[in-house]
Amino acid sequence: MAQEPRRDDGGGPQDDCLFCKIVAGHIPATLVRESDTTVAFRDINPQAPTHILLIPRVHYPDAATLAAAEPAVAADLLRAAGEIAGEEKLESYRIVFNTGSGAGQTVFHAHAHLLGGRGMQWPPG
Ligand code: AMP
Ligand code: ZN
């Protein structure tokens, strides 16, 4: 396969990023859907009966940075989350963007958690 073009304007693949490796197909994942701009796959350590991660193909460290740089891709991510929630028959669900290690972010490639299929507490822990 052709080498990804190098992007110096942000968004280019990072060698040490787990989710860039999933986007590239170098690490396997249980894919739920793919588009030109996003990839969705099941979380390896699910916290609810449905726990799906949605990531942009481009690399940005968190959701707000993605939205500032490539708002159309951020919108694609949210639209896909809603469509998948429908496919998973979730009447209620939560979309979570952990941002910063203090909030539980462990992978610094923007991602949405789509969680559903059980009751949930508010506020979250
Ligand atoms: P966060 O803690 O918000 O950064 O979310 C990272 C998520 O990635 C966690 O819920 C992990 O369980 C999940 N995760 C880590 N490695 C993998 C993997 N190889 N495949 C699927 N999910 C993963
Ligand atoms: Zn990445």
PDB file of C-alpha atoms and ligand atoms in Angstrom:
ATOM      1  CA  MET A   1       0.000   0.000   0.000  1.00  0.00           C
ATOM      2  CA  ALA A   2       1.201   3.522  -0.749  1.00  0.00           C
ATOM      3  CA  GLN A   3       2.796   5.457   2.075  1.00  0.00           C
ATOM      4  CA  GLU A   4       0.450   7.971   3.723  1.00  0.00           C
ATOM      5  CA  PRO A   5       1.411  11.455   2.594  1.00  0.00           C
ATOM      6  CA  ARG A   6       3.301  13.281   5.317  1.00  0.00           C
ATOM      7  CA  ARG A   7       1.161  16.011   6.869  1.00  0.00           C
ATOM      8  CA  ASP A   8       2.852  18.779   8.746  1.00  0.00           C
ATOM      9  CA  ASP A   9      -0.354  20.711   9.425  1.00  0.00           C
ATOM     10  CA  GLY A  10      -1.481  18.419  12.265  1.00  0.00           C
ATOM     11  CA  GLY A  11      -3.585  15.340  11.839  1.00  0.00           C
ATOM     12  CA  GLY A  12      -0.869  13.125  10.400  1.00  0.00           C
ATOM     13  CA  PRO A  13      -0.261   9.613  11.728  1.00  0.00           C
ATOM     14  CA  GLN A  14       1.896   9.232  14.831  1.00  0.00           C
ATOM     15  CA  ASP A  15       4.250   6.258  15.016  1.00  0.00           C
ATOM     16  CA  ASP A  16       3.694   5.701  18.729  1.00  0.00           C
ATOM     17  CA  CYS A  17      -0.107   6.003  18.733  1.00  0.00           C
ATOM     18  CA  LEU A  18      -2.234   2.910  19.376  1.00  0.00           C
ATOM     19  CA  PHE A  19      -5.267   4.277  17.533  1.00  0.00           C
ATOM     20  CA  CYS A  20      -3.233   5.390  14.498  1.00  0.00           C
ATOM     21  CA  LYS A  21      -2.083   1.754  14.342  1.00  0.00           C
ATOM     22  CA  ILE A  22      -5.695   0.571  14.418  1.00  0.00           C
ATOM     23  CA  VAL A  23      -6.572   3.051  11.646  1.00  0.00           C
ATOM     24  CA  ALA A  24      -3.660   1.710   9.598  1.00  0.00           C
ATOM     25  CA  GLY A  25      -4.716  -1.895  10.232  1.00  0.00           C
ATOM     26  CA  HIS A  26      -1.455  -2.694  12.045  1.00  0.00           C
ATOM     27  CA  ILE A  27      -3.293  -3.655  15.238  1.00  0.00           C
ATOM     28  CA  PRO A  28      -6.504  -5.695  14.946  1.00  0.00           C
ATOM     29  CA  ALA A  29      -9.804  -4.408  16.256  1.00  0.00           C
ATOM     30  CA  THR A  30     -13.404  -5.576  16.132  1.00  0.00           C
ATOM     31  CA  LEU A  31     -14.634  -3.061  13.596  1.00  0.00           C
ATOM     32  CA  VAL A  32     -18.223  -1.846  13.722  1.00  0.00           C
ATOM     33  CA  ARG A  33     -18.091   0.572  10.809  1.00  0.00           C
ATOM     34  CA  GLU A  34     -15.669   2.642   8.796  1.00  0.00           C
ATOM     35  CA  SER A  35     -16.011   5.772   6.698  1.00  0.00           C
ATOM     36  CA  ASP A  36     -13.592   7.961   4.809  1.00  0.00           C
ATOM     37  CA  THR A  37     -13.014   9.959   7.971  1.00  0.00           C
ATOM     38  CA  THR A  38     -13.837   7.718  10.947  1.00  0.00           C
ATOM     39  CA  VAL A  39     -13.398   4.199  12.325  1.00  0.00           C
ATOM     40  CA  ALA A  40     -15.584   2.571  15.004  1.00  0.00           C
ATOM     41  CA  PHE A  41     -14.631  -0.570  16.909  1.00  0.00           C
ATOM     42  CA  ARG A  42     -15.533  -2.384  20.124  1.00  0.00           C
ATOM     43  CA  ASP A  43     -13.638  -1.387  23.253  1.00  0.00           C
ATOM     44  CA  ILE A  44     -11.289  -4.156  24.381  1.00  0.00           C
ATOM     45  CA  ASN A  45     -12.353  -3.606  28.017  1.00  0.00           C
ATOM     46  CA  PRO A  46     -16.082  -2.881  27.782  1.00  0.00           C
ATOM     47  CA  GLN A  47     -17.731  -0.907  30.572  1.00  0.00           C
ATOM     48  CA  ALA A  48     -21.288  -1.523  29.337  1.00  0.00           C
ATOM     49  CA  PRO A  49     -23.070  -4.103  27.152  1.00  0.00           C
ATOM     50  CA  THR A  50     -22.431  -1.753  24.220  1.00  0.00           C
ATOM     51  CA  HIS A  51     -19.077   0.012  24.428  1.00  0.00           C
ATOM     52  CA  ILE A  52     -17.824   1.250  21.090  1.00  0.00           C
ATOM     53  CA  LEU A  53     -14.970   3.648  20.372  1.00  0.00           C
ATOM     54  CA  LEU A  54     -15.238   6.076  17.487  1.00  0.00           C
ATOM     55  CA  ILE A  55     -12.044   7.660  16.250  1.00  0.00           C
ATOM     56  CA  PRO A  56     -11.107  10.008  13.432  1.00  0.00           C
ATOM     57  CA  ARG A  57      -8.621   8.648  10.916  1.00  0.00           C
ATOM     58  CA  VAL A  58      -6.610  11.815  11.494  1.00  0.00           C
ATOM     59  CA  HIS A  59      -4.580  12.144  14.677  1.00  0.00           C
ATOM     60  CA  TYR A  60      -5.436  14.901  17.141  1.00  0.00           C
ATOM     61  CA  PRO A  61      -4.832  14.494  20.869  1.00  0.00           C
ATOM     62  CA  ASP A  62      -8.396  15.145  22.013  1.00  0.00           C
ATOM     63  CA  ALA A  63     -11.899  15.928  20.818  1.00  0.00           C
ATOM     64  CA  ALA A  64     -11.749  19.703  21.174  1.00  0.00           C
ATOM     65  CA  THR A  65      -8.477  19.904  19.246  1.00  0.00           C
ATOM     66  CA  LEU A  66     -10.022  17.781  16.503  1.00  0.00           C
ATOM     67  CA  ALA A  67     -13.122  19.981  16.376  1.00  0.00           C
ATOM     68  CA  ALA A  68     -11.037  23.155  16.159  1.00  0.00           C
ATOM     69  CA  ALA A  69      -8.844  21.812  13.354  1.00  0.00           C
ATOM     70  CA  GLU A  70     -11.286  19.664  11.369  1.00  0.00           C
ATOM     71  CA  PRO A  71     -14.857  20.424  12.431  1.00  0.00           C
ATOM     72  CA  ALA A  72     -16.413  18.386   9.635  1.00  0.00           C
ATOM     73  CA  VAL A  73     -14.623  15.289  10.891  1.00  0.00           C
ATOM     74  CA  ALA A  74     -15.782  15.941  14.454  1.00  0.00           C
ATOM     75  CA  ALA A  75     -19.334  16.171  13.106  1.00  0.00           C
ATOM     76  CA  ASP A  76     -18.848  12.909  11.186  1.00  0.00           C
ATOM     77  CA  LEU A  77     -17.822  11.254  14.452  1.00  0.00           C
ATOM     78  CA  LEU A  78     -20.933  12.403  16.303  1.00  0.00           C
ATOM     79  CA  ARG A  79     -23.231  11.501  13.418  1.00  0.00           C
ATOM     80  CA  ALA A  80     -21.709   8.020  13.259  1.00  0.00           C
ATOM     81  CA  ALA A  81     -22.170   7.614  17.025  1.00  0.00           C
ATOM     82  CA  GLY A  82     -25.870   8.349  16.695  1.00  0.00           C
ATOM     83  CA  GLU A  83     -26.270   5.993  13.762  1.00  0.00           C
ATOM     84  CA  ILE A  84     -24.491   3.185  15.587  1.00  0.00           C
ATOM     85  CA  ALA A  85     -26.632   3.785  18.676  1.00  0.00           C
ATOM     86  CA  GLY A  86     -29.637   3.203  16.424  1.00  0.00           C
ATOM     87  CA  GLU A  87     -28.157   0.033  14.964  1.00  0.00           C
ATOM     88  CA  GLU A  88     -27.406  -1.213  18.479  1.00  0.00           C
ATOM     89  CA  LYS A  89     -31.018  -0.411  19.453  1.00  0.00           C
ATOM     90  CA  LEU A  90     -29.941   1.845  22.309  1.00  0.00           C
ATOM     91  CA  GLU A  91     -32.839   3.964  23.575  1.00  0.00           C
ATOM     92  CA  SER A  92     -30.486   5.803  25.921  1.00  0.00           C
ATOM     93  CA  TYR A  93     -26.780   6.078  25.625  1.00  0.00           C
ATOM     94  CA  ARG A  94     -23.823   8.169  26.644  1.00  0.00           C
ATOM     95  CA  ILE A  95     -21.102   9.655  24.426  1.00  0.00           C
ATOM     96  CA  VAL A  96     -17.969  10.371  26.465  1.00  0.00           C
ATOM     97  CA  PHE A  97     -14.793  12.196  25.485  1.00  0.00           C
ATOM     98  CA  ASN A  98     -12.332  11.798  28.339  1.00  0.00           C
ATOM     99  CA  THR A  99      -9.906  14.697  27.998  1.00  0.00           C
ATOM    100  CA  GLY A 100      -6.711  14.733  30.040  1.00  0.00           C
ATOM    101  CA  SER A 101      -5.282  12.030  32.271  1.00  0.00           C
ATOM    102  CA  GLY A 102      -7.167  13.393  35.294  1.00  0.00           C
ATOM    103  CA  ALA A 103     -10.414  12.651  33.465  1.00  0.00           C
ATOM    104  CA  GLY A 104      -9.303   9.132  32.558  1.00  0.00           C
ATOM    105  CA  GLN A 105      -7.849   9.686  29.091  1.00  0.00           C
ATOM    106  CA  THR A 106      -5.219   7.049  28.404  1.00  0.00           C
ATOM    107  CA  VAL A 107      -4.986   7.167  24.592  1.00  0.00           C
ATOM    108  CA  PHE A 108      -4.134  10.609  23.254  1.00  0.00           C
ATOM    109  CA  HIS A 109      -5.810  10.204  19.870  1.00  0.00           C
ATOM    110  CA  ALA A 110      -9.274  11.799  19.959  1.00  0.00           C
ATOM    111  CA  HIS A 111     -12.008   9.249  20.552  1.00  0.00           C
ATOM    112  CA  ALA A 112     -15.611   9.029  21.617  1.00  0.00           C
ATOM    113  CA  HIS A 113     -16.861   6.272  23.869  1.00  0.00           C
ATOM    114  CA  LEU A 114     -20.393   5.195  22.946  1.00  0.00           C
ATOM    115  CA  LEU A 115     -21.825   3.434  26.003  1.00  0.00           C
ATOM    116  CA  GLY A 116     -25.255   1.891  26.411  1.00  0.00           C
ATOM    117  CA  GLY A 117     -27.305  -1.116  27.301  1.00  0.00           C
ATOM    118  CA  ARG A 118     -27.423  -0.548  31.064  1.00  0.00           C
ATOM    119  CA  GLY A 119     -28.580   2.104  33.483  1.00  0.00           C
ATOM    120  CA  MET A 120     -26.139   4.903  34.255  1.00  0.00           C
ATOM    121  CA  GLN A 121     -25.485   7.210  37.179  1.00  0.00           C
ATOM    122  CA  TRP A 122     -25.107  10.972  37.159  1.00  0.00           C
ATOM    123  CA  PRO A 123     -22.697  12.545  37.861  1.00  0.00           C
ATOM    124  CA  PRO A 124     -20.191  10.074  36.412  1.00  0.00           C
ATOM    125  CA  GLY A 125     -17.412   8.903  38.731  1.00  0.00           C
TER     126      GLY A 125
HETATM  127  P1  AMP B   1      -9.565   6.569  27.317  1.00  0.00           P
HETATM  128  O1  AMP B   1      -9.204   5.948  28.649  1.00  0.00           O
HETATM  129  O2  AMP B   1     -10.737   7.498  27.336  1.00  0.00           O
HETATM  130  O3  AMP B   1      -8.347   7.182  26.670  1.00  0.00           O
HETATM  131  O4  AMP B   1     -10.049   5.364  26.396  1.00  0.00           O
HETATM  132  C1  AMP B   1      -9.174   4.453  25.825  1.00  0.00           C
HETATM  133  C2  AMP B   1      -9.959   3.190  25.618  1.00  0.00           C
HETATM  134  O5  AMP B   1      -9.266   2.382  24.688  1.00  0.00           O
HETATM  135  C3  AMP B   1     -10.144   2.341  26.879  1.00  0.00           C
HETATM  136  O6  AMP B   1     -11.544   2.197  27.162  1.00  0.00           O
HETATM  137  C4  AMP B   1      -9.495   1.005  26.522  1.00  0.00           C
HETATM  138  O7  AMP B   1     -10.191  -0.098  27.039  1.00  0.00           O
HETATM  139  C5  AMP B   1      -9.530   1.050  25.002  1.00  0.00           C
HETATM  140  N1  AMP B   1      -8.519   0.246  24.320  1.00  0.00           N
HETATM  141  C6  AMP B   1      -7.202   0.186  24.585  1.00  0.00           C
HETATM  142  N2  AMP B   1      -6.591  -0.628  23.705  1.00  0.00           N
HETATM  143  C7  AMP B   1      -7.540  -1.092  22.863  1.00  0.00           C
HETATM  144  C8  AMP B   1      -7.537  -1.968  21.733  1.00  0.00           C
HETATM  145  N3  AMP B   1      -6.411  -2.550  21.293  1.00  0.00           N
HETATM  146  N4  AMP B   1      -8.707  -2.233  21.124  1.00  0.00           N
HETATM  147  C9  AMP B   1      -9.852  -1.667  21.569  1.00  0.00           C
HETATM  148  N5  AMP B   1      -9.925  -0.819  22.607  1.00  0.00           N
HETATM  149  C10 AMP B   1      -8.786  -0.536  23.247  1.00  0.00           C
HETATM  150 ZN    ZN B   2      -3.158   8.609  16.597  1.00  0.00          ZN
END
